[in-house]
Amino acid sequence: MAETPRPNHPPSIADAWAVTVERAAETTFFFDFDGVLSPVTDDPDASQPVAAVPGVLERLATAVGRVAIVSARPVSFLRSRFGSLERVDLYGLYGLEVWHEGDVVTEPAALPWIPAMSDLAERARAELPAQILVEYKRLSVALHYRTAPQLAVEVERWGHEQAERLGLRVQGGRMVIELKPPVDQDKGMVITEGVRNADCAWYFGDDMSDIKAFDALRAREAVDPGFFGVAVAVANPETGAEVSSAADLTLESPDAVAEFLADGLLRF
C-alpha cells in the first residue's frame, strides 16, 4: 500500500493523526511541561501534571516510537512528577540534562557554571524585592514575577545586567526571566537531534522557547520531503498569540492536551 503523502500545513486533525498512525513506529511526541502538561502556578514547586496526563503518556509511549518531555525544569523535578513512567524520556534545563533508560547525562560544558549559578541565586534573593520568586535549578536561575507583574521592568533590567556581568544567556518566558550558562543548547537543538531518525514528530508547547522547537520541525521538513512535523500550541494569556501563530493548531489548556491525546489514541 502506498504511503499517505505528507499533508500541507496546517493539516487537518484527521490527516495529522492518519499519517501518525501509519508511521507510528517512527513517530516521536515531544511535550513541554509547564503550561502544556501542567497548569502554570504562582509557585513553580507546586506544579503537577493534570490527572489524566501520566496515564495517557504511558499509553502513547506504547503506541508510537518515542515520547519525551522537553522542559526548562531540572530532570530531578521531572522525575518527581513522572518517575512511574518507564517509557518516557526526560530533557531538563532545555536539554542540558537528559534522563534516558535510567541514567542522567549532564552537558559537560555546563558543569563549571554551577558555582556561579548558586552565587547568582543568593544575590537575587538579597537584591531583588521579596515578591520575586528565585528558582535555583543548579545550572540556571529563574526569576519569577508572576505574583508581582508591576516589577517586571525592574526584574528584567536586573537580569540583563547580571547576564552581561557574568557572560550568561537570557531566556524570556511567561512572567519569568531565566539566566543560563553560555552553552549552545535549547529546545530547538533537542528537537533537531531528536527527529534525526524519525519520519514523523509532534511538539506541544506554550512559550517563546518552544517556537525554536517548532522551527526545528519545519527545518527538518525543508530538507526531507518525507518527514511530517506537527506543531501544537497551548493557549495562554501571556505568550499564547505569538506561539499560536507559529503552530499548526492550538489547544485550550493542559486538560485539553490530555483529552486530545486520548482521542487520538483511539485511532491506533
PDB file of C-alpha atoms in Angstrom:
ATOM      1  CA  MET A   1       0.000   0.000   0.000  1.00  0.00           C
ATOM      2  CA  ALA A   2       1.336   3.450  -0.930  1.00  0.00           C
ATOM      3  CA  GLU A   3       2.271   5.726   1.952  1.00  0.00           C
ATOM      4  CA  THR A   4      -0.052   8.624   2.662  1.00  0.00           C
ATOM      5  CA  PRO A   5       1.543  11.826   1.297  1.00  0.00           C
ATOM      6  CA  ARG A   6       2.583  14.497   3.753  1.00  0.00           C
ATOM      7  CA  PRO A   7      -0.339  16.882   4.390  1.00  0.00           C
ATOM      8  CA  ASN A   8       0.013  20.584   3.782  1.00  0.00           C
ATOM      9  CA  HIS A   9       0.317  22.972   6.726  1.00  0.00           C
ATOM     10  CA  PRO A  10      -1.754  23.492   8.706  1.00  0.00           C
ATOM     11  CA  PRO A  11      -3.021  19.923   8.403  1.00  0.00           C
ATOM     12  CA  SER A  12      -6.476  18.839   9.457  1.00  0.00           C
ATOM     13  CA  ILE A  13      -6.532  16.930  12.731  1.00  0.00           C
ATOM     14  CA  ALA A  14      -7.781  13.850  10.879  1.00  0.00           C
ATOM     15  CA  ASP A  15      -4.916  13.992   8.358  1.00  0.00           C
ATOM     16  CA  ALA A  16      -2.306  14.572  11.067  1.00  0.00           C
ATOM     17  CA  TRP A  17      -3.454  11.553  13.044  1.00  0.00           C
ATOM     18  CA  ALA A  18      -3.759   9.411   9.892  1.00  0.00           C
ATOM     19  CA  VAL A  19      -0.107   9.984   8.976  1.00  0.00           C
ATOM     20  CA  THR A  20       0.928   9.462  12.601  1.00  0.00           C
ATOM     21  CA  VAL A  21      -0.866   6.124  12.871  1.00  0.00           C
ATOM     22  CA  GLU A  22       0.622   4.974   9.576  1.00  0.00           C
ATOM     23  CA  ARG A  23       4.146   5.888  10.748  1.00  0.00           C
ATOM     24  CA  ALA A  24       3.642   5.076  14.439  1.00  0.00           C
ATOM     25  CA  ALA A  25       6.874   3.118  14.912  1.00  0.00           C
ATOM     26  CA  GLU A  26       8.908   6.038  13.519  1.00  0.00           C
ATOM     27  CA  THR A  27       6.996   8.803  15.321  1.00  0.00           C
ATOM     28  CA  THR A  28       8.129  10.855  18.331  1.00  0.00           C
ATOM     29  CA  PHE A  29       5.928  13.042  20.549  1.00  0.00           C
ATOM     30  CA  PHE A  30       7.653  15.886  22.443  1.00  0.00           C
ATOM     31  CA  PHE A  31       5.987  17.915  25.210  1.00  0.00           C
ATOM     32  CA  ASP A  32       6.902  20.967  27.237  1.00  0.00           C
ATOM     33  CA  PHE A  33       5.820  20.623  30.890  1.00  0.00           C
ATOM     34  CA  ASP A  34       4.605  23.931  32.378  1.00  0.00           C
ATOM     35  CA  GLY A  35       1.524  25.210  30.605  1.00  0.00           C
ATOM     36  CA  VAL A  36       1.256  22.076  28.455  1.00  0.00           C
ATOM     37  CA  LEU A  37       1.084  19.058  30.758  1.00  0.00           C
ATOM     38  CA  SER A  38       0.545  21.126  33.898  1.00  0.00           C
ATOM     39  CA  PRO A  39      -1.220  24.437  34.573  1.00  0.00           C
ATOM     40  CA  VAL A  40       1.180  27.294  35.298  1.00  0.00           C
ATOM     41  CA  THR A  41       1.175  28.092  39.031  1.00  0.00           C
ATOM     42  CA  ASP A  42       2.355  31.033  41.129  1.00  0.00           C
ATOM     43  CA  ASP A  43       4.743  28.680  42.946  1.00  0.00           C
ATOM     44  CA  PRO A  44       6.701  26.560  40.427  1.00  0.00           C
ATOM     45  CA  ASP A  45       7.291  23.863  43.058  1.00  0.00           C
ATOM     46  CA  ALA A  46       3.529  23.341  43.310  1.00  0.00           C
ATOM     47  CA  SER A  47       3.093  22.425  39.641  1.00  0.00           C
ATOM     48  CA  GLN A  48       1.641  18.989  38.963  1.00  0.00           C
ATOM     49  CA  PRO A  49       0.604  17.323  35.694  1.00  0.00           C
ATOM     50  CA  VAL A  50      -3.138  17.234  35.186  1.00  0.00           C
ATOM     51  CA  ALA A  51      -4.582  13.981  36.467  1.00  0.00           C
ATOM     52  CA  ALA A  52      -5.040  12.304  33.081  1.00  0.00           C
ATOM     53  CA  VAL A  53      -1.564  13.097  31.732  1.00  0.00           C
ATOM     54  CA  PRO A  54       0.642  10.313  33.169  1.00  0.00           C
ATOM     55  CA  GLY A  55      -1.738   7.594  32.035  1.00  0.00           C
ATOM     56  CA  VAL A  56      -2.194   8.991  28.554  1.00  0.00           C
ATOM     57  CA  LEU A  57       1.560   9.465  28.083  1.00  0.00           C
ATOM     58  CA  GLU A  58       2.210   5.878  29.115  1.00  0.00           C
ATOM     59  CA  ARG A  59      -0.383   4.653  26.621  1.00  0.00           C
ATOM     60  CA  LEU A  60       1.027   6.894  23.920  1.00  0.00           C
ATOM     61  CA  ALA A  61       4.517   5.533  24.549  1.00  0.00           C
ATOM     62  CA  THR A  62       3.287   2.026  23.765  1.00  0.00           C
ATOM     63  CA  ALA A  63       1.674   3.191  20.512  1.00  0.00           C
ATOM     64  CA  VAL A  64       4.480   5.259  18.943  1.00  0.00           C
ATOM     65  CA  GLY A  65       8.237   5.037  18.681  1.00  0.00           C
ATOM     66  CA  ARG A  66       9.118   7.512  21.398  1.00  0.00           C
ATOM     67  CA  VAL A  67       7.673  10.027  23.883  1.00  0.00           C
ATOM     68  CA  ALA A  68       9.765  12.735  25.548  1.00  0.00           C
ATOM     69  CA  ILE A  69       9.253  15.745  27.820  1.00  0.00           C
ATOM     70  CA  VAL A  70      11.468  18.747  26.994  1.00  0.00           C
ATOM     71  CA  SER A  71      11.368  21.294  29.801  1.00  0.00           C
ATOM     72  CA  ALA A  72      13.130  24.191  31.476  1.00  0.00           C
ATOM     73  CA  ARG A  73      12.747  22.210  34.726  1.00  0.00           C
ATOM     74  CA  PRO A  74      15.616  20.081  36.046  1.00  0.00           C
ATOM     75  CA  VAL A  75      15.433  16.349  35.437  1.00  0.00           C
ATOM     76  CA  SER A  76      15.122  15.829  39.205  1.00  0.00           C
ATOM     77  CA  PHE A  77      11.861  17.815  39.180  1.00  0.00           C
ATOM     78  CA  LEU A  78      10.501  15.964  36.148  1.00  0.00           C
ATOM     79  CA  ARG A  79      11.373  12.635  37.732  1.00  0.00           C
ATOM     80  CA  SER A  80       9.433  13.634  40.849  1.00  0.00           C
ATOM     81  CA  ARG A  81       6.333  14.081  38.656  1.00  0.00           C
ATOM     82  CA  PHE A  82       6.850  11.285  36.125  1.00  0.00           C
ATOM     83  CA  GLY A  83       9.029   8.748  37.915  1.00  0.00           C
ATOM     84  CA  SER A  84       6.482   5.988  37.313  1.00  0.00           C
ATOM     85  CA  LEU A  85       6.681   6.360  33.525  1.00  0.00           C
ATOM     86  CA  GLU A  86       9.178   3.827  32.253  1.00  0.00           C
ATOM     87  CA  ARG A  87       8.987   4.647  28.536  1.00  0.00           C
ATOM     88  CA  VAL A  88       9.162   8.456  28.595  1.00  0.00           C
ATOM     89  CA  ASP A  89      12.481  10.273  28.133  1.00  0.00           C
ATOM     90  CA  LEU A  90      13.091  13.495  30.086  1.00  0.00           C
ATOM     91  CA  TYR A  91      15.074  16.505  28.862  1.00  0.00           C
ATOM     92  CA  GLY A  92      15.683  19.017  31.653  1.00  0.00           C
ATOM     93  CA  LEU A  93      17.023  22.582  31.566  1.00  0.00           C
ATOM     94  CA  TYR A  94      16.421  22.932  27.817  1.00  0.00           C
ATOM     95  CA  GLY A  95      18.383  19.760  27.181  1.00  0.00           C
ATOM     96  CA  LEU A  96      21.393  20.395  29.436  1.00  0.00           C
ATOM     97  CA  GLU A  97      20.219  17.309  31.366  1.00  0.00           C
ATOM     98  CA  VAL A  98      18.781  14.123  29.871  1.00  0.00           C
ATOM     99  CA  TRP A  99      17.134  11.140  31.587  1.00  0.00           C
ATOM    100  CA  HIS A 100      17.193   8.131  29.276  1.00  0.00           C
ATOM    101  CA  GLU A 101      16.908   4.459  30.184  1.00  0.00           C
ATOM    102  CA  GLY A 102      17.657   5.023  33.855  1.00  0.00           C
ATOM    103  CA  ASP A 103      20.598   7.421  33.595  1.00  0.00           C
ATOM    104  CA  VAL A 104      21.013  11.203  33.855  1.00  0.00           C
ATOM    105  CA  VAL A 105      23.502  12.748  31.454  1.00  0.00           C
ATOM    106  CA  THR A 106      24.550  16.382  32.002  1.00  0.00           C
ATOM    107  CA  GLU A 107      26.138  18.528  29.303  1.00  0.00           C
ATOM    108  CA  PRO A 108      29.804  18.712  30.447  1.00  0.00           C
ATOM    109  CA  ALA A 109      30.274  22.286  29.245  1.00  0.00           C
ATOM    110  CA  ALA A 110      27.606  23.481  31.696  1.00  0.00           C
ATOM    111  CA  LEU A 111      29.046  21.873  34.845  1.00  0.00           C
ATOM    112  CA  PRO A 112      31.699  24.553  35.584  1.00  0.00           C
ATOM    113  CA  TRP A 113      28.873  27.115  35.857  1.00  0.00           C
ATOM    114  CA  ILE A 114      27.221  25.521  38.906  1.00  0.00           C
ATOM    115  CA  PRO A 115      29.052  27.713  41.486  1.00  0.00           C
ATOM    116  CA  ALA A 116      28.237  30.886  39.550  1.00  0.00           C
ATOM    117  CA  MET A 117      24.563  29.918  39.401  1.00  0.00           C
ATOM    118  CA  SER A 118      24.467  29.238  43.126  1.00  0.00           C
ATOM    119  CA  ASP A 119      26.052  32.634  43.839  1.00  0.00           C
ATOM    120  CA  LEU A 120      23.637  34.325  41.424  1.00  0.00           C
ATOM    121  CA  ALA A 121      20.619  32.817  43.180  1.00  0.00           C
ATOM    122  CA  GLU A 122      21.857  34.121  46.538  1.00  0.00           C
ATOM    123  CA  ARG A 123      22.478  37.557  45.051  1.00  0.00           C
ATOM    124  CA  ALA A 124      19.000  37.625  43.510  1.00  0.00           C
ATOM    125  CA  ARG A 125      17.373  36.818  46.846  1.00  0.00           C
ATOM    126  CA  ALA A 126      19.362  39.590  48.520  1.00  0.00           C
ATOM    127  CA  GLU A 127      18.927  42.311  45.888  1.00  0.00           C
ATOM    128  CA  LEU A 128      15.503  41.769  44.341  1.00  0.00           C
ATOM    129  CA  PRO A 129      12.188  42.571  46.066  1.00  0.00           C
ATOM    130  CA  ALA A 130      10.825  39.831  48.314  1.00  0.00           C
ATOM    131  CA  GLN A 131       7.852  39.275  45.972  1.00  0.00           C
ATOM    132  CA  ILE A 132      10.183  37.841  43.308  1.00  0.00           C
ATOM    133  CA  LEU A 133      10.443  34.070  43.459  1.00  0.00           C
ATOM    134  CA  VAL A 134      14.027  32.975  42.789  1.00  0.00           C
ATOM    135  CA  GLU A 135      14.175  29.433  41.416  1.00  0.00           C
ATOM    136  CA  TYR A 136      17.662  27.906  41.583  1.00  0.00           C
ATOM    137  CA  LYS A 137      17.990  24.980  39.158  1.00  0.00           C
ATOM    138  CA  ARG A 138      21.673  24.103  39.619  1.00  0.00           C
ATOM    139  CA  LEU A 139      22.515  25.029  36.019  1.00  0.00           C
ATOM    140  CA  SER A 140      20.279  28.088  35.729  1.00  0.00           C
ATOM    141  CA  VAL A 141      18.367  30.651  37.791  1.00  0.00           C
ATOM    142  CA  ALA A 142      14.794  31.695  37.002  1.00  0.00           C
ATOM    143  CA  LEU A 143      13.312  34.931  38.341  1.00  0.00           C
ATOM    144  CA  HIS A 144       9.518  34.687  38.540  1.00  0.00           C
ATOM    145  CA  TYR A 145       7.437  37.871  38.821  1.00  0.00           C
ATOM    146  CA  ARG A 146       4.002  36.320  38.260  1.00  0.00           C
ATOM    147  CA  THR A 147       2.737  37.488  41.659  1.00  0.00           C
ATOM    148  CA  ALA A 148       4.209  40.975  41.161  1.00  0.00           C
ATOM    149  CA  PRO A 149       3.873  41.881  37.467  1.00  0.00           C
ATOM    150  CA  GLN A 150       4.419  45.548  38.288  1.00  0.00           C
ATOM    151  CA  LEU A 151       8.067  44.638  38.985  1.00  0.00           C
ATOM    152  CA  ALA A 152       8.652  43.152  35.522  1.00  0.00           C
ATOM    153  CA  VAL A 153      10.807  46.014  34.252  1.00  0.00           C
ATOM    154  CA  GLU A 154      12.979  46.021  37.383  1.00  0.00           C
ATOM    155  CA  VAL A 155      13.497  42.262  37.284  1.00  0.00           C
ATOM    156  CA  GLU A 156      14.218  42.225  33.556  1.00  0.00           C
ATOM    157  CA  ARG A 157      16.768  45.019  33.937  1.00  0.00           C
ATOM    158  CA  TRP A 158      18.490  43.304  36.858  1.00  0.00           C
ATOM    159  CA  GLY A 159      18.591  40.003  34.992  1.00  0.00           C
ATOM    160  CA  HIS A 160      20.135  41.512  31.870  1.00  0.00           C
ATOM    161  CA  GLU A 161      22.721  43.371  33.971  1.00  0.00           C
ATOM    162  CA  GLN A 162      23.758  40.126  35.668  1.00  0.00           C
ATOM    163  CA  ALA A 163      23.863  38.274  32.367  1.00  0.00           C
ATOM    164  CA  GLU A 164      26.221  40.912  30.946  1.00  0.00           C
ATOM    165  CA  ARG A 165      28.354  40.901  34.092  1.00  0.00           C
ATOM    166  CA  LEU A 166      28.767  37.111  34.152  1.00  0.00           C
ATOM    167  CA  GLY A 167      28.579  36.296  30.467  1.00  0.00           C
ATOM    168  CA  LEU A 168      25.290  34.396  30.758  1.00  0.00           C
ATOM    169  CA  ARG A 169      22.425  33.922  28.324  1.00  0.00           C
ATOM    170  CA  VAL A 170      18.910  35.170  28.929  1.00  0.00           C
ATOM    171  CA  GLN A 171      15.741  33.206  28.216  1.00  0.00           C
ATOM    172  CA  GLY A 172      12.444  35.063  28.491  1.00  0.00           C
ATOM    173  CA  GLY A 173       9.175  33.329  29.314  1.00  0.00           C
ATOM    174  CA  ARG A 174       5.750  33.644  30.853  1.00  0.00           C
ATOM    175  CA  MET A 175       6.251  36.133  33.715  1.00  0.00           C
ATOM    176  CA  VAL A 176       9.828  34.904  34.141  1.00  0.00           C
ATOM    177  CA  ILE A 177      13.362  35.663  33.040  1.00  0.00           C
ATOM    178  CA  GLU A 178      15.924  32.879  33.223  1.00  0.00           C
ATOM    179  CA  LEU A 179      19.718  33.152  33.257  1.00  0.00           C
ATOM    180  CA  LYS A 180      21.637  30.229  31.745  1.00  0.00           C
ATOM    181  CA  PRO A 181      25.255  29.282  31.031  1.00  0.00           C
ATOM    182  CA  PRO A 182      26.652  30.347  27.633  1.00  0.00           C
ATOM    183  CA  VAL A 183      26.319  26.808  26.319  1.00  0.00           C
ATOM    184  CA  ASP A 184      24.766  26.070  22.937  1.00  0.00           C
ATOM    185  CA  GLN A 185      21.667  24.134  23.959  1.00  0.00           C
ATOM    186  CA  ASP A 186      17.993  24.926  23.544  1.00  0.00           C
ATOM    187  CA  LYS A 187      14.735  23.163  22.744  1.00  0.00           C
ATOM    188  CA  GLY A 188      15.268  23.613  19.028  1.00  0.00           C
ATOM    189  CA  MET A 189      18.562  21.758  19.228  1.00  0.00           C
ATOM    190  CA  VAL A 190      16.939  18.975  21.257  1.00  0.00           C
ATOM    191  CA  ILE A 191      14.279  18.519  18.583  1.00  0.00           C
ATOM    192  CA  THR A 192      16.754  18.754  15.707  1.00  0.00           C
ATOM    193  CA  GLU A 193      18.685  15.844  17.179  1.00  0.00           C
ATOM    194  CA  GLY A 194      15.577  14.011  18.371  1.00  0.00           C
ATOM    195  CA  VAL A 195      13.953  13.828  14.927  1.00  0.00           C
ATOM    196  CA  ARG A 196      17.082  12.814  13.064  1.00  0.00           C
ATOM    197  CA  ASN A 197      15.829   9.245  12.636  1.00  0.00           C
ATOM    198  CA  ALA A 198      12.099   9.936  12.820  1.00  0.00           C
ATOM    199  CA  ASP A 199       9.569  10.018   9.983  1.00  0.00           C
ATOM    200  CA  CYS A 200       7.007  11.991  11.995  1.00  0.00           C
ATOM    201  CA  ALA A 201       7.123  14.158  15.117  1.00  0.00           C
ATOM    202  CA  TRP A 202       4.781  16.298  17.201  1.00  0.00           C
ATOM    203  CA  TYR A 203       5.795  19.082  19.573  1.00  0.00           C
ATOM    204  CA  PHE A 204       3.430  20.633  22.138  1.00  0.00           C
ATOM    205  CA  GLY A 205       4.494  23.990  23.606  1.00  0.00           C
ATOM    206  CA  ASP A 206       3.157  27.218  25.083  1.00  0.00           C
ATOM    207  CA  ASP A 207       6.086  29.613  25.494  1.00  0.00           C
ATOM    208  CA  MET A 208       8.676  31.536  23.492  1.00  0.00           C
ATOM    209  CA  SER A 209      11.381  28.874  23.885  1.00  0.00           C
ATOM    210  CA  ASP A 210       9.025  26.371  22.231  1.00  0.00           C
ATOM    211  CA  ILE A 211       8.982  28.311  18.970  1.00  0.00           C
ATOM    212  CA  LYS A 212      12.551  27.113  18.394  1.00  0.00           C
ATOM    213  CA  ALA A 213      11.220  23.561  18.615  1.00  0.00           C
ATOM    214  CA  PHE A 214       8.512  24.368  16.065  1.00  0.00           C
ATOM    215  CA  ASP A 215      11.209  25.825  13.803  1.00  0.00           C
ATOM    216  CA  ALA A 216      13.237  22.626  14.121  1.00  0.00           C
ATOM    217  CA  LEU A 217      10.295  20.598  12.794  1.00  0.00           C
ATOM    218  CA  ARG A 218       9.955  22.961   9.834  1.00  0.00           C
ATOM    219  CA  ALA A 219      13.695  22.822   9.149  1.00  0.00           C
ATOM    220  CA  ARG A 220      13.611  19.016   9.048  1.00  0.00           C
ATOM    221  CA  GLU A 221      10.696  19.110   6.600  1.00  0.00           C
ATOM    222  CA  ALA A 222      12.629  21.519   4.391  1.00  0.00           C
ATOM    223  CA  VAL A 223      15.474  19.034   3.904  1.00  0.00           C
ATOM    224  CA  ASP A 224      13.379  15.840   3.987  1.00  0.00           C
ATOM    225  CA  PRO A 225      10.128  15.988   1.994  1.00  0.00           C
ATOM    226  CA  GLY A 226       9.055  12.672   3.526  1.00  0.00           C
ATOM    227  CA  PHE A 227       9.180  13.937   7.114  1.00  0.00           C
ATOM    228  CA  PHE A 228       5.988  15.242   8.756  1.00  0.00           C
ATOM    229  CA  GLY A 229       6.030  17.539  11.786  1.00  0.00           C
ATOM    230  CA  VAL A 230       3.084  18.887  13.767  1.00  0.00           C
ATOM    231  CA  ALA A 231       3.495  21.989  15.959  1.00  0.00           C
ATOM    232  CA  VAL A 232       0.821  22.317  18.658  1.00  0.00           C
ATOM    233  CA  ALA A 233       0.399  25.453  20.781  1.00  0.00           C
ATOM    234  CA  VAL A 234      -1.399  25.568  24.129  1.00  0.00           C
ATOM    235  CA  ALA A 235      -3.337  28.785  24.662  1.00  0.00           C
ATOM    236  CA  ASN A 236      -2.430  31.251  27.398  1.00  0.00           C
ATOM    237  CA  PRO A 237      -2.964  34.974  28.005  1.00  0.00           C
ATOM    238  CA  GLU A 238       0.740  35.867  28.056  1.00  0.00           C
ATOM    239  CA  THR A 239       2.592  34.349  25.089  1.00  0.00           C
ATOM    240  CA  GLY A 240      -0.307  32.486  23.513  1.00  0.00           C
ATOM    241  CA  ALA A 241      -0.838  34.664  20.444  1.00  0.00           C
ATOM    242  CA  GLU A 242       2.790  34.565  19.342  1.00  0.00           C
ATOM    243  CA  VAL A 243       3.158  30.832  19.958  1.00  0.00           C
ATOM    244  CA  SER A 244      -0.149  30.017  18.254  1.00  0.00           C
ATOM    245  CA  SER A 245       0.857  32.000  15.181  1.00  0.00           C
ATOM    246  CA  ALA A 246       3.871  29.693  14.786  1.00  0.00           C
ATOM    247  CA  ALA A 247       1.887  26.478  15.312  1.00  0.00           C
ATOM    248  CA  ASP A 248      -0.333  24.241  13.185  1.00  0.00           C
ATOM    249  CA  LEU A 249      -3.106  24.058  15.759  1.00  0.00           C
ATOM    250  CA  THR A 250      -3.914  25.398  19.213  1.00  0.00           C
ATOM    251  CA  LEU A 251      -5.398  23.590  22.209  1.00  0.00           C
ATOM    252  CA  GLU A 252      -7.044  25.492  25.037  1.00  0.00           C
ATOM    253  CA  SER A 253      -5.380  24.046  28.146  1.00  0.00           C
ATOM    254  CA  PRO A 254      -3.337  21.171  29.597  1.00  0.00           C
ATOM    255  CA  ASP A 255      -6.621  19.330  30.206  1.00  0.00           C
ATOM    256  CA  ALA A 256      -7.407  19.750  26.508  1.00  0.00           C
ATOM    257  CA  VAL A 257      -3.979  18.302  25.643  1.00  0.00           C
ATOM    258  CA  ALA A 258      -4.756  15.145  27.625  1.00  0.00           C
ATOM    259  CA  GLU A 259      -8.176  14.859  26.008  1.00  0.00           C
ATOM    260  CA  PHE A 260      -6.730  15.424  22.526  1.00  0.00           C
ATOM    261  CA  LEU A 261      -4.182  12.632  23.026  1.00  0.00           C
ATOM    262  CA  ALA A 262      -6.755  10.249  24.462  1.00  0.00           C
ATOM    263  CA  ASP A 263      -9.000  10.830  21.460  1.00  0.00           C
ATOM    264  CA  GLY A 264      -6.067  10.343  19.104  1.00  0.00           C
ATOM    265  CA  LEU A 265      -5.099   7.052  20.709  1.00  0.00           C
ATOM    266  CA  LEU A 266      -8.495   5.653  19.718  1.00  0.00           C
ATOM    267  CA  ARG A 267      -7.280   5.781  16.106  1.00  0.00           C
ATOM    268  CA  PHE A 268      -4.478   3.267  16.666  1.00  0.00           C
TER     269      PHE A 268
END
